[in-house]
Coordinates of N, CA and C in Angstrom, one line a residue:
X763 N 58.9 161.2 -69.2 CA 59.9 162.2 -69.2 C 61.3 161.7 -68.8
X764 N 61.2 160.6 -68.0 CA 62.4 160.6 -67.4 C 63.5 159.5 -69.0
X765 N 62.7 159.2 -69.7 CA 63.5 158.3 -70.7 C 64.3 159.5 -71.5
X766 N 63.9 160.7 -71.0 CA 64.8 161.8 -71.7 C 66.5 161.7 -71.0
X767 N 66.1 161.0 -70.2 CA 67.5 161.5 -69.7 C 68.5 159.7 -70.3
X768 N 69.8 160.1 -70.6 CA 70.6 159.2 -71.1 C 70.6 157.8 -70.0
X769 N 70.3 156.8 -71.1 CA 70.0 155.5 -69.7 C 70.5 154.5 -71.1
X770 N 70.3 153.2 -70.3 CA 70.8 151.8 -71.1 C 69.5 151.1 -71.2
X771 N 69.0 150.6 -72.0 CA 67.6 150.0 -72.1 C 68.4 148.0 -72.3
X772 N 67.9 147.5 -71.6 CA 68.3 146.2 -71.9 C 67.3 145.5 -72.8
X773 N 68.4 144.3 -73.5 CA 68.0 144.1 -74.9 C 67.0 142.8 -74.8
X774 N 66.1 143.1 -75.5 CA 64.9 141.5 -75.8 C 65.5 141.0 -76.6
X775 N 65.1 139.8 -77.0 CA 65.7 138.7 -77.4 C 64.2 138.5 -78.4
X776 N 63.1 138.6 -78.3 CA 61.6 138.0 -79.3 C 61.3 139.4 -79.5
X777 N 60.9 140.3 -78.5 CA 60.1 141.5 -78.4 C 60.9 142.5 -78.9
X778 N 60.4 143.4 -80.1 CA 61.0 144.6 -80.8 C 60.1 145.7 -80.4
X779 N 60.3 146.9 -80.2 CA 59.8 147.8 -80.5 C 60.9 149.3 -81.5
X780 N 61.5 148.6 -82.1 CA 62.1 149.6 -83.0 C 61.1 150.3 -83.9
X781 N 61.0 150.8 -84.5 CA 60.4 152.2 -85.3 C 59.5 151.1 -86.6
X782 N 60.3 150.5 -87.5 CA 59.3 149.7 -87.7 C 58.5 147.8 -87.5
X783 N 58.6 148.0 -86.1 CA 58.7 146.6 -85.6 C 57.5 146.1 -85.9
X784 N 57.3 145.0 -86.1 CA 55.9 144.5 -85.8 C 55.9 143.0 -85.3
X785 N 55.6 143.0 -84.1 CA 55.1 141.7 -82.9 C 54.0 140.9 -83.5
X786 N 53.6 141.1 -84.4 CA 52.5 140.1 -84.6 C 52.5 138.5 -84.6
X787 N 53.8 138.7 -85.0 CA 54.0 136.9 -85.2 C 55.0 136.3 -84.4
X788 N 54.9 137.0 -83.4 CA 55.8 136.4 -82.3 C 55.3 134.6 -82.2
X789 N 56.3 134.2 -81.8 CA 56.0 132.7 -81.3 C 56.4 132.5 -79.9
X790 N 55.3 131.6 -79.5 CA 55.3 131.2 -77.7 C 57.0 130.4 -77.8
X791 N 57.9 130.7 -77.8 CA 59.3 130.2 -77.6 C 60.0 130.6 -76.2
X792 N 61.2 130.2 -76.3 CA 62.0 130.1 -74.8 C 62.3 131.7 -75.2
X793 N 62.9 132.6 -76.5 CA 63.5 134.0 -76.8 C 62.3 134.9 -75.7
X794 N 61.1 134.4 -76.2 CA 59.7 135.5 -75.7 C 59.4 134.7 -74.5
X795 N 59.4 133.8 -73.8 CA 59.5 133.5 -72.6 C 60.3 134.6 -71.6
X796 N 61.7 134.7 -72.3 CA 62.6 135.3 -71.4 C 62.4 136.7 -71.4
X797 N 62.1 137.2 -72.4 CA 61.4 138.8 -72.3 C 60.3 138.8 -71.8
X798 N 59.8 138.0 -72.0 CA 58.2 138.0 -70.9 C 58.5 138.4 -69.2
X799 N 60.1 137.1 -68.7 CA 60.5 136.8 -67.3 C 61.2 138.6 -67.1
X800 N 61.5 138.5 -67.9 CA 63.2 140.4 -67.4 C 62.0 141.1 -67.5
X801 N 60.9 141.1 -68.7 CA 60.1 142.9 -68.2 C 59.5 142.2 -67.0
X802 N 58.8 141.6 -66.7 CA 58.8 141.4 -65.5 C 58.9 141.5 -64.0
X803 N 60.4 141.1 -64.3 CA 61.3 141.0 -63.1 C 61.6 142.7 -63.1
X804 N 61.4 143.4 -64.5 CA 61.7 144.7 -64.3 C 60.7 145.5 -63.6
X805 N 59.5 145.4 -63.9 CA 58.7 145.8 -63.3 C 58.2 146.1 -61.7
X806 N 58.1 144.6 -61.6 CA 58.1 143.9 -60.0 C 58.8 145.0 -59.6
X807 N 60.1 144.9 -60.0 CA 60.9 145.2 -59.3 C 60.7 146.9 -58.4
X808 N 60.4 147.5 -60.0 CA 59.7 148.7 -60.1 C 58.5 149.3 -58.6
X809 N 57.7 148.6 -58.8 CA 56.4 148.2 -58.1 C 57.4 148.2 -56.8
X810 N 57.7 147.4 -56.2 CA 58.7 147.3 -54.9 C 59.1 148.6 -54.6
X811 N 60.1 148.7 -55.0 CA 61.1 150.2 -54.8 C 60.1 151.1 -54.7
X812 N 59.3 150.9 -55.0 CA 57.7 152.2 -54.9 C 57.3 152.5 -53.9
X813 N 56.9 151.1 -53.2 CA 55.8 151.1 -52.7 C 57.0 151.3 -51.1
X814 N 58.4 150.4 -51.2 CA 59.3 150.5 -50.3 C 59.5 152.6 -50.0
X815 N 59.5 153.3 -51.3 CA 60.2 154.4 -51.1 C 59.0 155.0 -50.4
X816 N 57.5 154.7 -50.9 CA 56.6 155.7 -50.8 C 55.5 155.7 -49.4
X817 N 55.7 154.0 -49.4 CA 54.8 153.5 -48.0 C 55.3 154.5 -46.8
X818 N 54.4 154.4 -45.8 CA 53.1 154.7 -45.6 C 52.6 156.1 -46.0
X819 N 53.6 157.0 -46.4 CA 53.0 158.2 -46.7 C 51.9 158.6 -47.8
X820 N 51.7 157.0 -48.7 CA 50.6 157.2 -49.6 C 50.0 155.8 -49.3
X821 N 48.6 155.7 -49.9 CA 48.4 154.3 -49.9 C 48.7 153.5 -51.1
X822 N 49.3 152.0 -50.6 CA 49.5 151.4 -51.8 C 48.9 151.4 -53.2
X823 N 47.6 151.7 -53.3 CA 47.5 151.7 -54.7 C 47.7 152.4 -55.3
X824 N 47.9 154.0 -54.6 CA 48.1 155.5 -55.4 C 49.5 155.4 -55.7
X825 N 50.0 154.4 -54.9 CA 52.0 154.4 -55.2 C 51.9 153.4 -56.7
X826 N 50.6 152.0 -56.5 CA 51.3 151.6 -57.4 C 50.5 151.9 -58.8
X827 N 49.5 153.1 -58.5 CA 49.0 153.7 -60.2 C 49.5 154.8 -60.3
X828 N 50.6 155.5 -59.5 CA 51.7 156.3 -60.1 C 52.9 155.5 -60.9
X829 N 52.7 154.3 -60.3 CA 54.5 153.7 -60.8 C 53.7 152.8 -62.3
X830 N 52.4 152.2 -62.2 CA 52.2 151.7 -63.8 C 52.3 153.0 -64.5
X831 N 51.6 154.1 -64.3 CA 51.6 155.6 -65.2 C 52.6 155.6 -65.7
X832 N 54.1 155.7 -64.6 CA 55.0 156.0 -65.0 C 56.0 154.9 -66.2
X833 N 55.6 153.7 -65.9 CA 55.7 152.2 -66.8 C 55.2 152.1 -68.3
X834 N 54.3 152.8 -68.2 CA 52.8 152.7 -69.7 C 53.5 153.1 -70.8
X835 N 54.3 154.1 -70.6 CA 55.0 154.6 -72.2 C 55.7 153.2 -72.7
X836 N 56.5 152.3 -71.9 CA 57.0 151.3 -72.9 C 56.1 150.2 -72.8
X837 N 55.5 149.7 -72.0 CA 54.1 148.7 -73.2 C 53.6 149.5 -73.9
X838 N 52.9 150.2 -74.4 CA 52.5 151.4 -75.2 C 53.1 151.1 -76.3
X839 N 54.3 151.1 -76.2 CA 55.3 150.7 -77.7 C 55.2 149.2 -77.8
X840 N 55.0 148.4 -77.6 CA 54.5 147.1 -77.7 C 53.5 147.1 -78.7
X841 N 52.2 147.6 -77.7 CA 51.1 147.8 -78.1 C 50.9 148.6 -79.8
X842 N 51.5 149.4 -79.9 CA 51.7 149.7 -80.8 C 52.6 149.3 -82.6
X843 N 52.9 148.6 -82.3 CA 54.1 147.6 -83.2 C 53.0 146.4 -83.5
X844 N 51.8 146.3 -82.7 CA 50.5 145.1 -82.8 C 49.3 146.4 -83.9
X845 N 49.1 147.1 -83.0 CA 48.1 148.0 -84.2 C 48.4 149.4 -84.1
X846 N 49.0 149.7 -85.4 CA 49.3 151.5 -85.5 C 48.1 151.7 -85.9
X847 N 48.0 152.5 -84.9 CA 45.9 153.3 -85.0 C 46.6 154.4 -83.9
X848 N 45.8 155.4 -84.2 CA 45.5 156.5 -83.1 C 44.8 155.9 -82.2
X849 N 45.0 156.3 -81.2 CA 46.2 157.6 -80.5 C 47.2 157.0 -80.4
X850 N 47.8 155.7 -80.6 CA 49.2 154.9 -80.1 C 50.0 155.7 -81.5
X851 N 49.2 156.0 -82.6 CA 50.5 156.6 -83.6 C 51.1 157.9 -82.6
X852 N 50.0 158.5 -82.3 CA 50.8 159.9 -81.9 C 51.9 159.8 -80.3
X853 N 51.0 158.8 -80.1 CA 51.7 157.9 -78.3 C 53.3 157.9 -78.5
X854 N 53.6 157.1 -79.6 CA 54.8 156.5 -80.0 C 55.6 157.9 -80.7
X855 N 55.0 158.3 -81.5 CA 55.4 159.4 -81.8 C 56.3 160.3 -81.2
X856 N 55.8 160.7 -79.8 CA 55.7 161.6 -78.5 C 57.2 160.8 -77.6
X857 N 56.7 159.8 -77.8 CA 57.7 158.6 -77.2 C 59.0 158.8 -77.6
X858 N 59.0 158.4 -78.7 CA 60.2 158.4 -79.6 C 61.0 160.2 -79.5
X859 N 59.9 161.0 -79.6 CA 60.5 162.1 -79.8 C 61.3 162.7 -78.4
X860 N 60.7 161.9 -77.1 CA 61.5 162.3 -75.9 C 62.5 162.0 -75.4
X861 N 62.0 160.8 -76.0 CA 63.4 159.4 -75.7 C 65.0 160.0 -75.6
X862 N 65.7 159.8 -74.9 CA 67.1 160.3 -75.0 C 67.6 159.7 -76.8
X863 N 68.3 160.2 -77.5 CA 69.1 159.8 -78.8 C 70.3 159.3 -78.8
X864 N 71.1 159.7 -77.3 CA 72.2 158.9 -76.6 C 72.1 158.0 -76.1
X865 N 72.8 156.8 -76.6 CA 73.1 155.3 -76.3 C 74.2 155.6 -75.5
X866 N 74.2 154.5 -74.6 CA 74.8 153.9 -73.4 C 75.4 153.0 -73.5
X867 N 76.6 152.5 -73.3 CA 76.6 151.2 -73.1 C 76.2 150.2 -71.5
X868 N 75.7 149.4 -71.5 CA 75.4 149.1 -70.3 C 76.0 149.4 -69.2
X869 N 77.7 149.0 -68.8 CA 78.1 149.8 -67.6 C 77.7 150.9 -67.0
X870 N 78.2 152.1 -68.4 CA 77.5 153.6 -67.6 C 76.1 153.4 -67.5
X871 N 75.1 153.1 -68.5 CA 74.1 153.3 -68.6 C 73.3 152.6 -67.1
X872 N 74.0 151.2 -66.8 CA 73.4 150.8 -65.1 C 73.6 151.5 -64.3
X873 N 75.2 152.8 -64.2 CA 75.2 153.2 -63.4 C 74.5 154.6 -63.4
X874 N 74.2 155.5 -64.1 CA 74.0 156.6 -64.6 C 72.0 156.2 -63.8
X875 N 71.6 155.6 -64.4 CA 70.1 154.6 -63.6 C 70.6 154.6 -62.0
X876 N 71.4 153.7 -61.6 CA 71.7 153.3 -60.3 C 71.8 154.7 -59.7
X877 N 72.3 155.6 -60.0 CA 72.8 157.1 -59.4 C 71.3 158.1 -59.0
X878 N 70.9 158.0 -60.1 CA 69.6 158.4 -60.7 C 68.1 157.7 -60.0
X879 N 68.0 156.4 -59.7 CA 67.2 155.7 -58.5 C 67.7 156.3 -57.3
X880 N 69.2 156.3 -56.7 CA 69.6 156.5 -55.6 C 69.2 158.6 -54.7
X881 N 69.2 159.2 -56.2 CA 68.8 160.6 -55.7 C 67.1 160.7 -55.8
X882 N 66.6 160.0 -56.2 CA 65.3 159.7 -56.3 C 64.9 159.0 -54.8
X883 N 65.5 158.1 -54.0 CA 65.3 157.2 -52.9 C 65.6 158.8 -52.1
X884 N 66.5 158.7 -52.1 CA 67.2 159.9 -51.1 C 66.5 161.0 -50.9
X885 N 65.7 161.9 -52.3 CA 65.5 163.0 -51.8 C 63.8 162.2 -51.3
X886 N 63.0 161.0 -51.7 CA 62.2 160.8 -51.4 C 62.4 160.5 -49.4
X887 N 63.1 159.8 -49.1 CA 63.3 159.5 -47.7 C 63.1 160.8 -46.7
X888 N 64.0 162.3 -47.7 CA 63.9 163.3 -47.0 C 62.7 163.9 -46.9
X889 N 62.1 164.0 -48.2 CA 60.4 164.2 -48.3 C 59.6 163.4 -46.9
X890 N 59.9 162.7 -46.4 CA 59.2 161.7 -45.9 C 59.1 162.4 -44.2
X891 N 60.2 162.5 -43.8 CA 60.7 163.7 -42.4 C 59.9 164.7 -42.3

């Protein structure tokens, strides 16, 4: 739900998930290396800020199988661009149909995210009291 709201998606360099992409023939190169390293590093990152906002009031694994749940829609579109089969047709489908339609360009789009993590930290810290 929250990809409804207007954000900047940073760009792959090997890995597509546009509408008709298909990953199958990706090659082990430095392009798919580096998309392998940023989702990654995105994630991690993700995972962290989680477990930082959420510890000790949950235990770590329920913070971090809330934060993959919340992750799954975009490998999902990976996975999907490899085999269009049900349920990932209707997955993507659903995906696509929530997705914000407004583009960003990266400045706003980091900060509009940055603003948007920061009232998310905040009203969680107050939850926490």
């Amino acid at each position: 739900m929250i990809d409804a709201i207007p954000h900047w998606d940073y760009p792959l360099q090997a890995i597509s998930v546009r509408k008709n992409a298909d990953n199958r023939l990706l090659k082990a190169d430095r392009r798919l290396w580096m998309d392998l390293l940023t989702i990654a590093t995105d994630a991690s990152t993700g995972f962290a800020v989680a477990i930082l906002l959420f510890y000790p009031s949950a235990p770590i694994w329920v913070i971090a199988l809330g934060a993959a749940a919340g992750m799954l829609p975009d490998p999902l579109q990976f996975v999907h661009s490899l085999y269009k089969r049900e349920p990932l047709v209707t997955l993507q489908r659903f995906h696509v149909w929530i997705h914000t339609k407004r583009k960003l360009n990266w400045q706003i789009g980091i900060v509009s995210q940055a603003a948007f993590a920061a009232l998310v930290a905040a009203t969680a810290l107050v939850a926490k009291q």
